[in-house]
XYZ file of C-alpha atoms in Angstrom:
396
model
C 37.758 30.388 -13.131
C 36.680 30.604 -16.969
C 34.555 33.225 -15.650
C 37.370 35.333 -14.108
C 39.315 35.058 -16.801
C 37.185 35.887 -19.971
C 34.642 38.043 -18.399
C 36.939 40.129 -15.447
C 39.795 39.428 -17.379
C 42.132 38.191 -14.270
C 44.497 35.990 -15.536
C 46.039 34.264 -12.541
C 42.178 33.576 -11.178
C 43.025 29.494 -10.115
C 46.403 31.255 -8.101
C 43.958 33.563 -6.570
C 41.332 31.309 -5.307
C 44.625 29.206 -3.984
C 45.979 31.415 -2.157
C 41.755 32.475 -0.509
C 41.584 29.263 0.258
C 44.527 28.439 2.348
C 44.180 31.359 4.063
C 40.574 30.546 4.818
C 38.907 33.746 3.299
C 37.247 31.232 1.383
C 35.817 27.914 1.244
C 34.955 26.013 -1.492
C 31.669 23.316 -1.790
C 32.477 20.102 -3.425
C 28.620 19.031 -3.028
C 27.175 22.332 -4.721
C 30.379 23.402 -6.345
C 30.539 27.348 -5.270
C 33.003 28.889 -3.154
C 31.162 30.522 0.120
C 33.077 32.836 2.390
C 34.531 31.333 5.572
C 33.536 33.036 8.298
C 36.108 31.014 11.281
C 36.013 27.593 12.461
C 38.746 25.420 13.269
C 37.056 22.753 12.210
C 38.685 20.341 8.399
C 35.187 19.382 8.106
C 36.882 17.123 5.027
C 39.017 15.562 7.112
C 36.779 15.151 10.073
C 34.457 13.663 7.546
C 37.152 11.096 6.778
C 37.736 10.323 10.165
C 34.383 9.400 10.743
C 34.392 6.506 8.155
C 35.784 4.635 11.611
C 32.901 5.917 13.567
C 29.547 4.651 12.329
C 29.055 1.151 10.755
C 28.609 0.243 7.643
C 25.766 -0.242 5.623
C 24.983 -4.029 5.290
C 21.406 -3.606 4.960
C 20.038 -0.707 3.294
C 16.326 -1.050 4.925
C 16.725 0.702 7.846
C 18.824 3.203 6.871
C 17.124 3.976 3.784
C 13.747 4.086 5.643
C 15.399 7.230 8.320
C 15.133 9.612 5.117
C 12.484 8.473 2.642
C 9.251 8.026 3.174
C 6.660 7.044 0.856
C 3.034 7.312 0.824
C 0.494 4.205 -0.328
C -0.631 4.745 -4.190
C -3.726 4.235 -4.917
C -4.286 2.175 -8.801
C -6.960 5.101 -9.971
C -8.542 3.298 -13.135
C -9.085 -0.326 -11.333
C -10.408 1.339 -8.077
C -12.697 3.672 -10.030
C -13.781 0.818 -12.688
C -14.792 -1.610 -9.228
C -15.736 0.830 -6.462
C -13.177 -0.970 -4.278
C -10.388 1.054 -3.630
C -6.667 -0.694 -4.388
C -3.999 1.013 -2.440
C -0.205 -0.279 -3.213
C 2.601 0.352 -0.372
C 6.101 0.922 -1.082
C 8.418 -1.780 0.851
C 12.581 -1.527 0.620
C 14.396 -4.469 0.555
C 17.554 -6.063 -0.517
C 16.518 -9.088 -1.629
C 12.561 -9.906 -3.729
C 10.166 -10.155 -0.927
C 7.343 -12.689 -1.005
C 4.053 -10.974 0.842
C 0.811 -11.195 0.841
C -0.923 -8.153 1.272
C -3.303 -7.740 3.996
C -5.437 -5.388 5.119
C -5.906 -2.007 3.804
C -2.877 -3.086 1.470
C -3.747 -4.603 -1.782
C -0.839 -4.579 -3.725
C 3.148 -3.733 -2.645
C 5.950 -1.552 -4.900
C 9.304 -3.417 -3.710
C 12.061 -1.455 -4.049
C 15.164 -3.238 -4.244
C 18.857 -1.945 -3.838
C 21.547 -4.842 -3.838
C 23.939 -4.304 -6.523
C 24.818 -8.101 -6.370
C 21.369 -9.620 -7.184
C 21.680 -10.439 -10.727
C 18.683 -8.988 -12.625
C 17.893 -13.246 -13.593
C 17.720 -14.257 -10.279
C 15.008 -11.265 -9.624
C 13.302 -11.718 -13.225
C 12.885 -15.143 -11.920
C 10.871 -14.566 -8.847
C 8.973 -12.432 -10.297
C 7.676 -15.137 -12.495
C 7.168 -17.178 -10.096
C 4.847 -14.798 -7.726
C 1.484 -14.894 -7.472
C 0.637 -12.326 -5.026
C 0.148 -8.531 -6.708
C 4.137 -7.345 -6.378
C 5.776 -4.805 -8.533
C 9.342 -5.400 -8.445
C 11.973 -2.254 -8.797
C 15.560 -2.722 -9.352
C 18.015 0.018 -8.574
C 20.862 0.280 -10.971
C 22.934 2.449 -9.018
C 22.422 0.590 -4.927
C 26.361 1.300 -4.949
C 26.202 4.818 -5.177
C 22.979 5.422 -2.795
C 24.184 3.270 -0.060
C 27.875 5.486 -0.216
C 25.490 8.409 0.035
C 23.813 7.495 2.752
C 27.072 6.330 4.709
C 28.549 10.263 3.739
C 24.948 11.139 5.385
C 25.771 8.571 8.672
C 28.909 10.637 8.892
C 27.912 13.997 8.362
C 25.636 13.426 11.383
C 28.095 12.170 13.505
C 30.579 14.983 12.636
C 27.785 17.578 13.288
C 26.923 15.644 16.650
C 30.550 15.689 17.791
C 30.914 19.357 17.361
C 27.879 20.883 18.811
C 29.616 23.544 19.902
C 30.919 25.348 16.999
C 28.298 27.363 15.566
C 30.293 27.952 12.140
C 30.796 24.181 11.799
C 27.422 23.055 12.916
C 25.968 25.365 11.016
C 28.028 24.124 7.796
C 27.482 20.522 8.102
C 23.528 21.199 8.550
C 23.974 23.118 5.359
C 25.642 20.076 4.036
C 23.114 17.185 5.480
C 20.117 19.090 3.807
C 22.175 18.716 0.727
C 22.759 14.859 0.575
C 19.181 14.158 2.043
C 17.633 16.289 -1.388
C 20.821 14.513 -3.169
C 19.182 11.068 -2.050
C 15.402 12.107 -3.022
C 16.428 12.751 -6.446
C 18.382 9.124 -6.471
C 15.087 7.650 -5.108
C 12.223 9.643 -5.927
C 12.666 11.703 -8.955
C 13.971 8.721 -11.029
C 11.695 6.638 -9.994
C 9.060 7.023 -12.684
C 11.591 9.302 -15.324
C 12.161 7.729 -18.764
C 15.863 6.167 -18.891
C 16.265 6.315 -15.257
C 18.498 3.734 -13.250
C 15.183 1.597 -12.605
C 14.228 -1.999 -14.258
C 11.081 -2.984 -13.615
C 9.330 -6.368 -13.382
C 6.263 -7.911 -13.151
C 5.134 -11.487 -14.009
C 8.904 -11.991 -15.081
C 8.793 -9.788 -18.034
C 10.343 -6.133 -17.515
C 7.969 -3.261 -17.748
C 8.250 -0.138 -19.134
C 7.880 2.532 -16.948
C 8.377 6.596 -17.951
C 5.748 8.554 -15.841
C 3.427 8.113 -12.994
C 0.958 7.545 -15.618
C 2.658 4.868 -16.689
C 3.203 3.523 -13.538
C -0.203 3.909 -12.342
C -1.920 2.070 -15.136
C 0.689 -0.824 -14.489
C -1.071 -1.138 -10.814
C -4.171 -1.256 -12.297
C -3.225 -3.948 -14.587
C -1.658 -5.719 -12.113
C -4.843 -5.341 -9.517
C -7.419 -6.722 -12.596
C -4.997 -9.853 -13.054
C -4.947 -10.645 -9.270
C -8.000 -9.755 -8.259
C -10.447 -11.097 -11.623
C -13.432 -11.928 -9.132
C -13.926 -8.372 -7.517
C -17.092 -7.492 -7.343
C -18.466 -4.316 -8.916
C -19.825 -2.878 -5.877
C -19.995 1.786 -6.178
C -20.768 2.077 -2.348
C -17.451 4.592 -1.208
C -19.089 4.793 2.430
C -19.127 0.987 2.559
C -16.234 -0.473 0.572
C -13.627 0.340 2.390
C -11.322 -0.666 4.815
C -12.736 0.555 7.750
C -16.366 2.018 7.668
C -17.894 5.189 9.948
C -20.038 5.025 12.829
C -22.446 5.877 10.675
C -22.764 3.358 8.309
C -22.191 0.486 11.442
C -25.703 2.381 12.493
C -26.712 1.746 8.984
C -25.641 -1.950 8.889
C -28.033 -2.521 12.021
C -30.801 -0.843 10.377
C -30.531 -3.270 7.620
C -30.110 -6.364 9.442
C -33.428 -5.749 11.212
C -35.197 -4.969 8.427
C -33.833 -8.297 7.076
C -34.865 -10.259 9.690
C -38.180 -8.455 10.400
C -39.711 -7.785 7.057
C -37.327 -10.316 4.841
C -41.155 -11.342 3.584
C -42.192 -7.973 2.490
C -41.049 -6.577 -0.956
C -38.251 -4.225 -0.875
C -38.185 -4.844 2.765
C -40.635 -2.303 3.685
C -38.707 0.650 3.179
C -40.058 3.541 2.075
C -40.631 4.761 -1.561
C -39.976 8.314 -0.894
C -36.830 8.020 1.635
C -33.299 7.613 0.900
C -31.404 6.572 4.592
C -27.735 5.059 4.453
C -29.242 1.034 4.898
C -32.224 1.519 1.852
C -28.696 2.376 -0.587
C -27.017 -0.381 0.958
C -29.703 -2.915 -0.025
C -30.189 -1.334 -3.528
C -26.663 -1.323 -4.413
C -25.622 -4.587 -2.683
C -28.840 -6.676 -3.064
C -31.099 -5.342 -5.096
C -28.653 -4.206 -8.509
C -27.228 -8.168 -8.106
C -30.610 -10.234 -8.268
C -30.528 -10.915 -4.326
C -33.853 -8.500 -3.608
C -36.325 -10.882 -4.293
C -38.302 -10.581 -0.595
C -41.446 -11.059 -0.195
C -41.872 -14.126 -2.581
C -43.123 -17.096 -0.914
C -40.990 -18.673 0.983
C -39.834 -21.666 -1.745
C -38.926 -19.624 -4.240
C -34.868 -19.502 -4.308
C -32.571 -16.161 -3.796
C -29.607 -16.744 -6.397
C -27.871 -13.705 -7.964
C -28.312 -12.655 -11.507
C -26.134 -14.442 -13.886
C -24.763 -11.427 -15.409
C -23.713 -10.264 -11.659
C -20.412 -9.328 -10.706
C -21.204 -11.134 -7.273
C -21.641 -14.424 -9.582
C -18.075 -15.814 -8.366
C -18.312 -14.541 -4.642
C -21.834 -16.080 -4.642
C -20.146 -19.174 -5.913
C -17.195 -19.294 -3.449
C -19.749 -18.907 -0.443
C -22.415 -21.593 -1.658
C -19.191 -23.955 -2.243
C -18.078 -22.867 1.392
C -21.514 -24.668 1.869
C -20.934 -27.488 0.499
C -17.175 -28.356 2.362
C -19.535 -27.467 6.034
C -21.568 -30.643 4.987
C -18.398 -32.663 6.181
C -18.043 -31.063 9.555
C -18.423 -27.993 11.765
C -16.865 -24.616 9.873
C -15.419 -21.705 11.634
C -16.938 -18.743 9.323
C -12.956 -17.766 9.831
C -12.416 -19.547 6.936
C -15.033 -17.621 4.923
C -13.874 -14.358 5.745
C -10.257 -15.053 4.937
C -11.094 -16.575 1.863
C -12.961 -13.541 0.853
C -10.158 -11.361 1.629
C -7.382 -12.936 -0.647
C -6.729 -13.170 -4.108
C -8.734 -13.591 -6.695
C -11.320 -11.593 -4.511
C -9.896 -9.120 -1.591
C -12.990 -7.712 -0.726
C -12.677 -4.843 1.866
C -13.712 -5.634 5.108
C -16.779 -2.645 4.888
C -17.859 -5.058 2.121
C -17.375 -8.251 4.073
C -19.021 -7.961 7.353
C -22.057 -7.059 5.457
C -21.861 -9.718 2.664
C -21.576 -12.315 5.175
C -24.380 -11.878 7.572
C -26.389 -11.497 4.751
C -25.542 -14.226 2.730
C -25.958 -16.501 5.665
C -29.693 -14.763 6.638
C -30.411 -15.930 2.731
C -29.459 -19.373 3.102
C -30.017 -19.759 6.156
C -32.902 -22.628 6.192
C -29.378 -24.808 4.472
C -27.402 -24.805 7.436
C -27.115 -25.190 11.257
C -25.273 -22.015 13.130
C -23.299 -22.986 16.625
C -21.604 -20.502 19.184
C -19.765 -20.293 21.762
C -22.523 -21.457 24.216
C -23.739 -24.285 21.758
C -26.587 -24.294 18.734
C -28.584 -20.904 17.276
C -31.322 -22.341 16.382
C -32.410 -18.533 15.210
C -30.963 -16.026 12.877
C -32.156 -12.803 15.341
C -30.878 -8.939 13.983
C -28.898 -9.206 16.735
C -26.813 -12.568 15.776
C -26.079 -11.209 12.112
C -24.601 -7.805 14.037
C -22.447 -10.787 16.079
C -21.494 -12.382 13.085
C -20.245 -9.150 11.508
C -17.844 -8.205 14.489
C -16.582 -11.898 15.468
C -17.051 -14.506 12.379
C -14.540 -16.298 14.090
C -17.044 -16.993 16.925
C -18.918 -19.041 15.195
C -19.638 -22.092 12.683
C -22.044 -23.737 10.692
C -22.985 -27.430 9.747
C -24.671 -28.124 6.387
């Protein structure tokens, strides 16, 4: 109207626009704040949207509705992953209340997006201060606004569903829905890391500042360092992951065979001028940590170096052997312990470490399987322990 008056010299622009609207020549789009040419439809979209209120369910639980429109991929904590060689992935979880879930499998941490205008910040802060797992809480102050937008999307979809035969209305409603989805994406994702956004972040009971994606990722690495302080440094990206390739499985078998057959030969008799995958694993996992003293007389004790990052893992495994002096103990307990804080080792590393540790300590315990006592640790037995540790027991 101002443009028409100032630039075009039309003094009664508002009256003219109202007249054109009443005659259905033009149509004003509320969501984009502009007029368009009206192509002709009997549907009053705004009235239909108002009527749709009683046809769609009220949003009592935001999580299932929001998950239909927003999908956030996991985020890698870059600094900590690079520092120790263990990839640390955080997944996003939407909820109305603060979650208390232990990250399992390939998930190392959780970014909990909370939408609940009735939840007090004090309650959220208290939950955060009690939390022991790697969970970063994000509270959306504009939860009510987001719920309203979700309800508008559901209403638009309902009106569209009921007017499939009206070509013009169908096209207009599709445009409306796409605009609403973009607005939702702006509320949730674009504002997530922006300075002065509608999101309040909590970690360990303290409000933290997140004003950029870099800040956000730095906090994720800080959380990993705090929750998983005993994660060893193991920079072998082919092994240090949740699921390893077929080639690494083959290399693992070859390493087990070398351990059993050549444990009394220096460097397990690997050729000096060749570097197959199994030799690389031997060097990065055993030799650099002082666990490659093979070839010495049997009485020589093999242990990790004092400055090895595997010292905490080595100590935990030795404590597991000590506990097994009282009764036969399932190896599943050892695997589960290593897969949780303060270690949170990846399955690829655990499936190598546990059989190798047991072979090094083979004179300190008796091994039992489904068919009873197993007198000797062969490469086949090591491979089976690697695959199914729950099928085996030890008694120290």
